[in-house]
PDB file of N, CA and C in Angstrom:
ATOM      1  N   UNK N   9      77.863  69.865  61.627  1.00  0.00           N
ATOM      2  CA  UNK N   9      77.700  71.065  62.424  1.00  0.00           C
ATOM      3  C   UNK N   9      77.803  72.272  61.495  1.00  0.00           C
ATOM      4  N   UNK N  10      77.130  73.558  61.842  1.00  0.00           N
ATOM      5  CA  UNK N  10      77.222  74.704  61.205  1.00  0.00           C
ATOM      6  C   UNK N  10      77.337  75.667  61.874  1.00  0.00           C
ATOM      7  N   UNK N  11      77.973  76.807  61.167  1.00  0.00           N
ATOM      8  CA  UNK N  11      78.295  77.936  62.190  1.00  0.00           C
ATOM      9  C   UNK N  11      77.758  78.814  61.562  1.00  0.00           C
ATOM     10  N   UNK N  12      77.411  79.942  61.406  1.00  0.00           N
ATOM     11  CA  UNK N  12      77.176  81.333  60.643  1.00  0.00           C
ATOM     12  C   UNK N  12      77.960  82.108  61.456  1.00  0.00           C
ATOM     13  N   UNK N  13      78.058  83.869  60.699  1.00  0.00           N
ATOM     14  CA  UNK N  13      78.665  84.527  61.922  1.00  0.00           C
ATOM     15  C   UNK N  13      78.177  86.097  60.258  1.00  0.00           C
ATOM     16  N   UNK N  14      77.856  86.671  61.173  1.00  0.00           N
ATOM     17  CA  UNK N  14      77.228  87.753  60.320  1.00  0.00           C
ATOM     18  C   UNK N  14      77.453  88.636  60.420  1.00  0.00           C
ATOM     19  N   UNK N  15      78.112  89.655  59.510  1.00  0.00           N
ATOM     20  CA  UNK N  15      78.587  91.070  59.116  1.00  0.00           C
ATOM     21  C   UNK N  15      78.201  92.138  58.572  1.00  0.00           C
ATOM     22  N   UNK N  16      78.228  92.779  59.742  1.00  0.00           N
ATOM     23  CA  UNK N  16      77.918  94.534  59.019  1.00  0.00           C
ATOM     24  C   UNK N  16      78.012  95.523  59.222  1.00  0.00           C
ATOM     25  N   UNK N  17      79.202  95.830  58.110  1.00  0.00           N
ATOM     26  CA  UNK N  17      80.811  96.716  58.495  1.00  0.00           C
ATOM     27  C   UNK N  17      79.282  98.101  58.337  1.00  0.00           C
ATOM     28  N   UNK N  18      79.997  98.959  59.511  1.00  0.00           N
ATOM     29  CA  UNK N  18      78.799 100.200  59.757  1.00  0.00           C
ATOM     30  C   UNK N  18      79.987 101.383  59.018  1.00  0.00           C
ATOM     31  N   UNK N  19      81.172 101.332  59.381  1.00  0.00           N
ATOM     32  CA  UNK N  19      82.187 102.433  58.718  1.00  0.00           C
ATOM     33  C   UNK N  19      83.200 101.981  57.271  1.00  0.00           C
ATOM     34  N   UNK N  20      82.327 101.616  56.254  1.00  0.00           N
ATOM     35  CA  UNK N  20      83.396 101.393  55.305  1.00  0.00           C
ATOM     36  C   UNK N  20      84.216 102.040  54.840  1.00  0.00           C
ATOM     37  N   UNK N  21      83.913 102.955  55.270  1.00  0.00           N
ATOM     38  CA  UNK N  21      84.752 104.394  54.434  1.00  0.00           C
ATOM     39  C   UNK N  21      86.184 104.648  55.259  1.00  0.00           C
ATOM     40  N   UNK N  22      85.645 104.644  56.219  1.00  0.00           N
ATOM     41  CA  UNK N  22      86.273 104.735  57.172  1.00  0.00           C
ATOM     42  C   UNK N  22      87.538 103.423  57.476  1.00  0.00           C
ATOM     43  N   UNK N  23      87.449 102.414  57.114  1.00  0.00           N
ATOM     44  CA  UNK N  23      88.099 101.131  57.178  1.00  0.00           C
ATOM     45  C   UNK N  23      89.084 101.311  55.859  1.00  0.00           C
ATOM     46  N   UNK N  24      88.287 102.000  54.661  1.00  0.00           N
ATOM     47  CA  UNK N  24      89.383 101.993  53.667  1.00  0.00           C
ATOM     48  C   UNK N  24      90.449 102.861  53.777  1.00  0.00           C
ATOM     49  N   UNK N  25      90.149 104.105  54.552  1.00  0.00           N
ATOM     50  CA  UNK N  25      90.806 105.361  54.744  1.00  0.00           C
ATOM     51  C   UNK N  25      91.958 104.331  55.509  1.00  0.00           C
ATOM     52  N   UNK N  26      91.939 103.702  56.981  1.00  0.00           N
ATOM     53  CA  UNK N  26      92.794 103.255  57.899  1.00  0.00           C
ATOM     54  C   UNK N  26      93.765 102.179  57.035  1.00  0.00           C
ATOM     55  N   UNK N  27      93.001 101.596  55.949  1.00  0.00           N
ATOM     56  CA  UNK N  27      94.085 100.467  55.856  1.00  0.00           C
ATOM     57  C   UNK N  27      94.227 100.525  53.626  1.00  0.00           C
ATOM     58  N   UNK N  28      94.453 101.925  53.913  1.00  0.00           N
ATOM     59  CA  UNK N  28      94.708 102.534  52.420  1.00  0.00           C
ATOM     60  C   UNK N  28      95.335 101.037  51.555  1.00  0.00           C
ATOM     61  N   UNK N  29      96.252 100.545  51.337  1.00  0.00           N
ATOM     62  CA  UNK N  29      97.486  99.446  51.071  1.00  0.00           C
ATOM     63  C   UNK N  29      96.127  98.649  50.774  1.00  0.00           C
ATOM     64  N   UNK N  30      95.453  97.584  51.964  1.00  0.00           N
ATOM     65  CA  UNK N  30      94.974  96.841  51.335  1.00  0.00           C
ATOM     66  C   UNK N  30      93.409  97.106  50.544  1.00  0.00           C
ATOM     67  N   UNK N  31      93.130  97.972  50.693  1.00  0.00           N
ATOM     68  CA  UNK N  31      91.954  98.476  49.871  1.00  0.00           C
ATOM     69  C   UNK N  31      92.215  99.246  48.753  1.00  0.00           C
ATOM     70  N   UNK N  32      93.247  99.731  48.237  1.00  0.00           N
ATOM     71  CA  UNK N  32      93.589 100.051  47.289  1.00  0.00           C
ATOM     72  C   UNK N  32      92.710  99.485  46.058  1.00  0.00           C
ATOM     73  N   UNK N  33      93.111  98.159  45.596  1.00  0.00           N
ATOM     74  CA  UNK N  33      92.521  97.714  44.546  1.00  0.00           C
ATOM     75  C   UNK N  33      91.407  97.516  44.748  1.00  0.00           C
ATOM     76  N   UNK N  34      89.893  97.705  45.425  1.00  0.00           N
ATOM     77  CA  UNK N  34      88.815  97.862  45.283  1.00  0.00           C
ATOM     78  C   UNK N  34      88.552  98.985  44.860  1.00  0.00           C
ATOM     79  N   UNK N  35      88.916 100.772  45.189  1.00  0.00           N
ATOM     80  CA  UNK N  35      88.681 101.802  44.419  1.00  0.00           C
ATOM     81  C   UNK N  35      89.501 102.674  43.366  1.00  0.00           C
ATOM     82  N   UNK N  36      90.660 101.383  42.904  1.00  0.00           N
ATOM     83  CA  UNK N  36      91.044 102.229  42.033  1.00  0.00           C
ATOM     84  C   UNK N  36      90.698 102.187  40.577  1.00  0.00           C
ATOM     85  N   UNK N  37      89.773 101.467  40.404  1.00  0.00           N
ATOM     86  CA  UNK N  37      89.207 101.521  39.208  1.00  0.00           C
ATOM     87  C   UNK N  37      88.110 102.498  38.852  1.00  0.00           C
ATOM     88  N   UNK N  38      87.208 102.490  40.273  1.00  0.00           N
ATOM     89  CA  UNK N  38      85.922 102.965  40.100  1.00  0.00           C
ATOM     90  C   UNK N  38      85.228 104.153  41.341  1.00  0.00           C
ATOM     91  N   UNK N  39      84.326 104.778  41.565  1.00  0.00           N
ATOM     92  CA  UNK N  39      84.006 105.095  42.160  1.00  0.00           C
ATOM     93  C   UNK N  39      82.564 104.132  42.407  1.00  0.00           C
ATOM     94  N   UNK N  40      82.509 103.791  44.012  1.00  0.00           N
ATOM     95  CA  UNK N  40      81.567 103.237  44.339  1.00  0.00           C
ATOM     96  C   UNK N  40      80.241 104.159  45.131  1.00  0.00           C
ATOM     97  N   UNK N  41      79.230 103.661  44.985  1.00  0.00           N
ATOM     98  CA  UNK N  41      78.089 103.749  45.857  1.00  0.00           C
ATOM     99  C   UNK N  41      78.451 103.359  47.318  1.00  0.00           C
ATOM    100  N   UNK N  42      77.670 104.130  47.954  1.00  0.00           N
ATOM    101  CA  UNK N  42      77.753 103.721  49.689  1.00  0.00           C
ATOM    102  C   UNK N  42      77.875 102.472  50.121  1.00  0.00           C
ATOM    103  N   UNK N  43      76.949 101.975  49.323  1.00  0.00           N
ATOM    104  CA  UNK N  43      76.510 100.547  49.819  1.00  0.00           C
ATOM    105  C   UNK N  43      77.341  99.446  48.679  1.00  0.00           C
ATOM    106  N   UNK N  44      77.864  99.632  47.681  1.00  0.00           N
ATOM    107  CA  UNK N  44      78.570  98.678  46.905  1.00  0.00           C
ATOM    108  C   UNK N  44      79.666  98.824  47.720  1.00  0.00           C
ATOM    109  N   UNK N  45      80.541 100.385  48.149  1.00  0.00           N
ATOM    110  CA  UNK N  45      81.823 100.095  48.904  1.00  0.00           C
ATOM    111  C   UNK N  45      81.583  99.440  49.749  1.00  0.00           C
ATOM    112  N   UNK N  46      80.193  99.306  50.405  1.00  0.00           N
ATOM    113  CA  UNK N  46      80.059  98.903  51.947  1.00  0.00           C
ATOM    114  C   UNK N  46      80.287  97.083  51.887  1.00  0.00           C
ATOM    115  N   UNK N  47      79.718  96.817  50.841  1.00  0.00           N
ATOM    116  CA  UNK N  47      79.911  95.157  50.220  1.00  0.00           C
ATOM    117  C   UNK N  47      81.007  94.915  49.772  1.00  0.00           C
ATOM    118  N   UNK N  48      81.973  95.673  49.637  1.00  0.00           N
ATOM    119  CA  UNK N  48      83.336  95.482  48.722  1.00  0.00           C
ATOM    120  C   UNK N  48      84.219  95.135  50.303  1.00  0.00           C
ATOM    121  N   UNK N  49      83.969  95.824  51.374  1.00  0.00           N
ATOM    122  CA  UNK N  49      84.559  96.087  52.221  1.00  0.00           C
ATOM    123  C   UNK N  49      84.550  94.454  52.748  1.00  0.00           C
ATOM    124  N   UNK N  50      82.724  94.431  53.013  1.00  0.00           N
ATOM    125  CA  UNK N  50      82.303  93.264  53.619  1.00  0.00           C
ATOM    126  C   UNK N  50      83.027  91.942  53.033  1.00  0.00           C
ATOM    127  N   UNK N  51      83.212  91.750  51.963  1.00  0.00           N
ATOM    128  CA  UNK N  51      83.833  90.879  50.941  1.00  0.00           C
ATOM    129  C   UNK N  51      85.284  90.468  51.448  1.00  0.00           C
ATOM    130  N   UNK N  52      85.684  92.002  51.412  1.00  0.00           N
ATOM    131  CA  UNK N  52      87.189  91.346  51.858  1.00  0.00           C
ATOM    132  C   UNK N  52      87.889  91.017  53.232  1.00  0.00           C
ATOM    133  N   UNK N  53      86.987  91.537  54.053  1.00  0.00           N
ATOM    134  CA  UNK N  53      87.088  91.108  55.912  1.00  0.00           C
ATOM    135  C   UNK N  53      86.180  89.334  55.807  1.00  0.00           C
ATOM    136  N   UNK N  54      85.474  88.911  55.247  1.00  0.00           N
ATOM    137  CA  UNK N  54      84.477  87.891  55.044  1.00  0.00           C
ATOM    138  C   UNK N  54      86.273  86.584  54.580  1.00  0.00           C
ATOM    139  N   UNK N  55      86.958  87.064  53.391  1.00  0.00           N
ATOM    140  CA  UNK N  55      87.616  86.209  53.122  1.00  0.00           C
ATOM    141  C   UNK N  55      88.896  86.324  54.283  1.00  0.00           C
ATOM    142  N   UNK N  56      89.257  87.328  54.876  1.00  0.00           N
ATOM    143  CA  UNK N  56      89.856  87.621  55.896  1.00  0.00           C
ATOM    144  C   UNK N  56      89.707  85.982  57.325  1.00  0.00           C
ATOM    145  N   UNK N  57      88.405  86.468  57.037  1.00  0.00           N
ATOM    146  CA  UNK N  57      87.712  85.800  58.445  1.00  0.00           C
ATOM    147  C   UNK N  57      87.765  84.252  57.941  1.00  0.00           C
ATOM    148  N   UNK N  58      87.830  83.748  56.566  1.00  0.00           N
ATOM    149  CA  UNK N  58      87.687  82.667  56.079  1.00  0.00           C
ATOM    150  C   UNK N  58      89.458  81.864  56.814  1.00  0.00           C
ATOM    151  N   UNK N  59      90.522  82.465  55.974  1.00  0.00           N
ATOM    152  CA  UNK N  59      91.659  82.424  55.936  1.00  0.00           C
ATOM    153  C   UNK N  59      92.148  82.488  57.364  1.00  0.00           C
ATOM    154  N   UNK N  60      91.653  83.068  58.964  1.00  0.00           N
ATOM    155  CA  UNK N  60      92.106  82.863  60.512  1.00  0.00           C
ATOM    156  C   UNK N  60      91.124  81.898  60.357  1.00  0.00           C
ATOM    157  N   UNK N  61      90.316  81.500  60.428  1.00  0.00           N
ATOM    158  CA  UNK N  61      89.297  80.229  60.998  1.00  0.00           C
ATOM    159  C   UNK N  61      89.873  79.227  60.671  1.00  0.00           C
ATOM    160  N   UNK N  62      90.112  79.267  59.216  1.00  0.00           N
ATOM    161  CA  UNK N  62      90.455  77.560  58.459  1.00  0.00           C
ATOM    162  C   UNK N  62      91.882  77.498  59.379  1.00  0.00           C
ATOM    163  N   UNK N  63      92.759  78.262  59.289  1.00  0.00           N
ATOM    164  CA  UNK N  63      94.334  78.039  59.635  1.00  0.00           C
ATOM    165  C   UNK N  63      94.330  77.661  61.277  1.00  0.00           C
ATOM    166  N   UNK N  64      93.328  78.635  61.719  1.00  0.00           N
ATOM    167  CA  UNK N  64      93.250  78.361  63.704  1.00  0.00           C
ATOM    168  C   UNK N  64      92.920  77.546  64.005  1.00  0.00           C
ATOM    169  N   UNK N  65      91.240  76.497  63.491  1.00  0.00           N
ATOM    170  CA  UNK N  65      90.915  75.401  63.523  1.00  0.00           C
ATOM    171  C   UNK N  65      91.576  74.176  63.428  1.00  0.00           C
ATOM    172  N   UNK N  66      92.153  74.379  61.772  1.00  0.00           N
ATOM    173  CA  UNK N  66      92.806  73.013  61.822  1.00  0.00           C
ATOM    174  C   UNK N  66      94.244  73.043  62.850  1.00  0.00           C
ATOM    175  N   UNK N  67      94.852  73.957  63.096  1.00  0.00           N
ATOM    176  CA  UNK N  67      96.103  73.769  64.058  1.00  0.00           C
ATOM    177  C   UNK N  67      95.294  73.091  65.120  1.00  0.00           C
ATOM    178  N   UNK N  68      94.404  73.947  65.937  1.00  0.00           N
ATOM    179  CA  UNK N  68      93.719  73.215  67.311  1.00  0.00           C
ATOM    180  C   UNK N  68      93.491  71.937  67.082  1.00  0.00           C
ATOM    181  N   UNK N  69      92.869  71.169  66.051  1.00  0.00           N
ATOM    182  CA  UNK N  69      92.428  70.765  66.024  1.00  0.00           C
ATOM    183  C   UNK N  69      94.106  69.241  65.258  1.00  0.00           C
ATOM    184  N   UNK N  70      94.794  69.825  65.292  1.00  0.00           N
ATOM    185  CA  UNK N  70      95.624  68.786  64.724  1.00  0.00           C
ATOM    186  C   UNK N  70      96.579  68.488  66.339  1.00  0.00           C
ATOM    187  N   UNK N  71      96.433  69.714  66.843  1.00  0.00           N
ATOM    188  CA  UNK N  71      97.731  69.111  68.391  1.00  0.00           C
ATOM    189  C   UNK N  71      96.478  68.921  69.288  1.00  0.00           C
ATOM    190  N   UNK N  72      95.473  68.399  68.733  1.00  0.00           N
ATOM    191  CA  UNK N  72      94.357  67.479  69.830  1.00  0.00           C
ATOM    192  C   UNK N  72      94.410  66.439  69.466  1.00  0.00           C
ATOM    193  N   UNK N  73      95.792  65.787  68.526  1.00  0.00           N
ATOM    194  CA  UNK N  73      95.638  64.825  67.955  1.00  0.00           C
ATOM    195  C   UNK N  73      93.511  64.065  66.843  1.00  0.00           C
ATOM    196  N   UNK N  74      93.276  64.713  66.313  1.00  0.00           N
ATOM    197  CA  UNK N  74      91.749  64.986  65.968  1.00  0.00           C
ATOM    198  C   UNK N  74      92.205  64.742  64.575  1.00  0.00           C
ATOM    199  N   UNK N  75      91.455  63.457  63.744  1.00  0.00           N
ATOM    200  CA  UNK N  75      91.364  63.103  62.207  1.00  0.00           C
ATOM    201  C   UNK N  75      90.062  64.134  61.431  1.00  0.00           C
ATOM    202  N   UNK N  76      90.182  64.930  60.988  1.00  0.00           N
ATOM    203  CA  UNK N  76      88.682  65.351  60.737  1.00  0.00           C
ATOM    204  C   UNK N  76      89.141  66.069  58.977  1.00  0.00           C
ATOM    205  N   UNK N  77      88.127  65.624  58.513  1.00  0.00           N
ATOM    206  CA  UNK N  77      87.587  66.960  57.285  1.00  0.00           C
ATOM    207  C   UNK N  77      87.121  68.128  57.563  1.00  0.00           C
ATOM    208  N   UNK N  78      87.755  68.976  57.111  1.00  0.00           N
ATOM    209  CA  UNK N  78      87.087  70.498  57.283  1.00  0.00           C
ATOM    210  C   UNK N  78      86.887  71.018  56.483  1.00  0.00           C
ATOM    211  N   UNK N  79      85.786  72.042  56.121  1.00  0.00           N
ATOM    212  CA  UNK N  79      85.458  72.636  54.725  1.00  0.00           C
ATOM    213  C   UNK N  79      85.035  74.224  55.182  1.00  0.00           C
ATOM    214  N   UNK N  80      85.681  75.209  55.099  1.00  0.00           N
ATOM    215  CA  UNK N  80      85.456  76.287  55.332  1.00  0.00           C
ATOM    216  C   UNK N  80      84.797  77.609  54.488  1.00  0.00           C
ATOM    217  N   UNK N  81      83.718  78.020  54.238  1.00  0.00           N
ATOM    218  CA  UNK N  81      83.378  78.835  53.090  1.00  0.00           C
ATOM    219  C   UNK N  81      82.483  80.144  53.976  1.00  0.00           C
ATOM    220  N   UNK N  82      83.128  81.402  53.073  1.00  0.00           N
ATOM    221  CA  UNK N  82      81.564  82.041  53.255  1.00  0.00           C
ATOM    222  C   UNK N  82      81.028  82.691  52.033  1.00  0.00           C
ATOM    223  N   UNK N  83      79.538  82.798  52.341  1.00  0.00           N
ATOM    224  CA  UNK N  83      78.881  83.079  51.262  1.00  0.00           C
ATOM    225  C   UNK N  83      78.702  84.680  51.626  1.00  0.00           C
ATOM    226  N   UNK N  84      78.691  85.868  50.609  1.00  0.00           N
ATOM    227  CA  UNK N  84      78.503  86.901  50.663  1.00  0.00           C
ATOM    228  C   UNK N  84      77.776  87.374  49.423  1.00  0.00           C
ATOM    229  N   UNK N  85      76.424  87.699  50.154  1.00  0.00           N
ATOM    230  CA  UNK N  85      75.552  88.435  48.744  1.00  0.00           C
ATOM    231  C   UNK N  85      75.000  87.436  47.973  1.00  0.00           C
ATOM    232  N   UNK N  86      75.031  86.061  48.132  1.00  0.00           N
ATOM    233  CA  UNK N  86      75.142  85.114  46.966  1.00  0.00           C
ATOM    234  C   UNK N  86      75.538  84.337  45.991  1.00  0.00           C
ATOM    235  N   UNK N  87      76.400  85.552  45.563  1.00  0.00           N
ATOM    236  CA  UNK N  87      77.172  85.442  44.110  1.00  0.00           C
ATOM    237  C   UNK N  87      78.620  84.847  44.611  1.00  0.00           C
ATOM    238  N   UNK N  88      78.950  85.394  45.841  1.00  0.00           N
ATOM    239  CA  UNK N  88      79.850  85.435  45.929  1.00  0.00           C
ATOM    240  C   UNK N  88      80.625  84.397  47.275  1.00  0.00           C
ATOM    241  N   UNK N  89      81.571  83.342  46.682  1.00  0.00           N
ATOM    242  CA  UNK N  89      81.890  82.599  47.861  1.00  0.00           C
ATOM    243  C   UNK N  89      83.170  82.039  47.966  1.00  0.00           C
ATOM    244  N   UNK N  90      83.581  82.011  49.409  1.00  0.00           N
ATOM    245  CA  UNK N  90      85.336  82.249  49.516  1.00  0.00           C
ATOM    246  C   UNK N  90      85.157  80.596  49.878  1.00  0.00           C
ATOM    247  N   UNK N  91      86.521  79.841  49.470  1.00  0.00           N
ATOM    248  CA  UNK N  91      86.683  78.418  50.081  1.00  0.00           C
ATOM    249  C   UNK N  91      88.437  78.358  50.507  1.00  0.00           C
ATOM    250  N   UNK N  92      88.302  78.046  51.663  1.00  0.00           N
ATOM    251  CA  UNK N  92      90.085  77.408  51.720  1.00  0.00           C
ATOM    252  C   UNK N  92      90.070  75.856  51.771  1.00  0.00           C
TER     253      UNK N  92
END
């Protein structure tokens, strides 16, 4: 089975402003472009979303008494891909 689920943060700027702490280390090196912050953003809600799925799934899925392999990833941009 496969799932997709597709993102596209419309206020990045705006998301870094609210949650200063964890966005920190994406602009303190550099100044970004609109659209690189906008992927930097996407990147780190993407591994966000990786890290509740894998942990929510397998709980449900362990007090259903349920034997299964699970493999959780997402791909962002290409280059770039989260695994738990």
């Amino acid at each position: 089975m496969r799932v997709e689920i597709k993102l596209d943060v419309k206020n990045a700027s705006e998301v870094i402003e609210k949650n200063k702490g964890q966005f920190m280390a994406l602009v303190a090196d550099a100044i970004f472009s609109d659209e690189k912050l906008k992927e930097k953003v996407e990147e780190a809600i993407a591994g966000e979303m990786v890290k509740a799925l894998d942990e929510n799934i397998r709980k449900s899925l362990i007090e259903k008494g349920v034997e299964f392999d699970l493999q959780i990833g997402a791909y962002v941009h290409e280059m770039t891909k989260y695994n738990i």
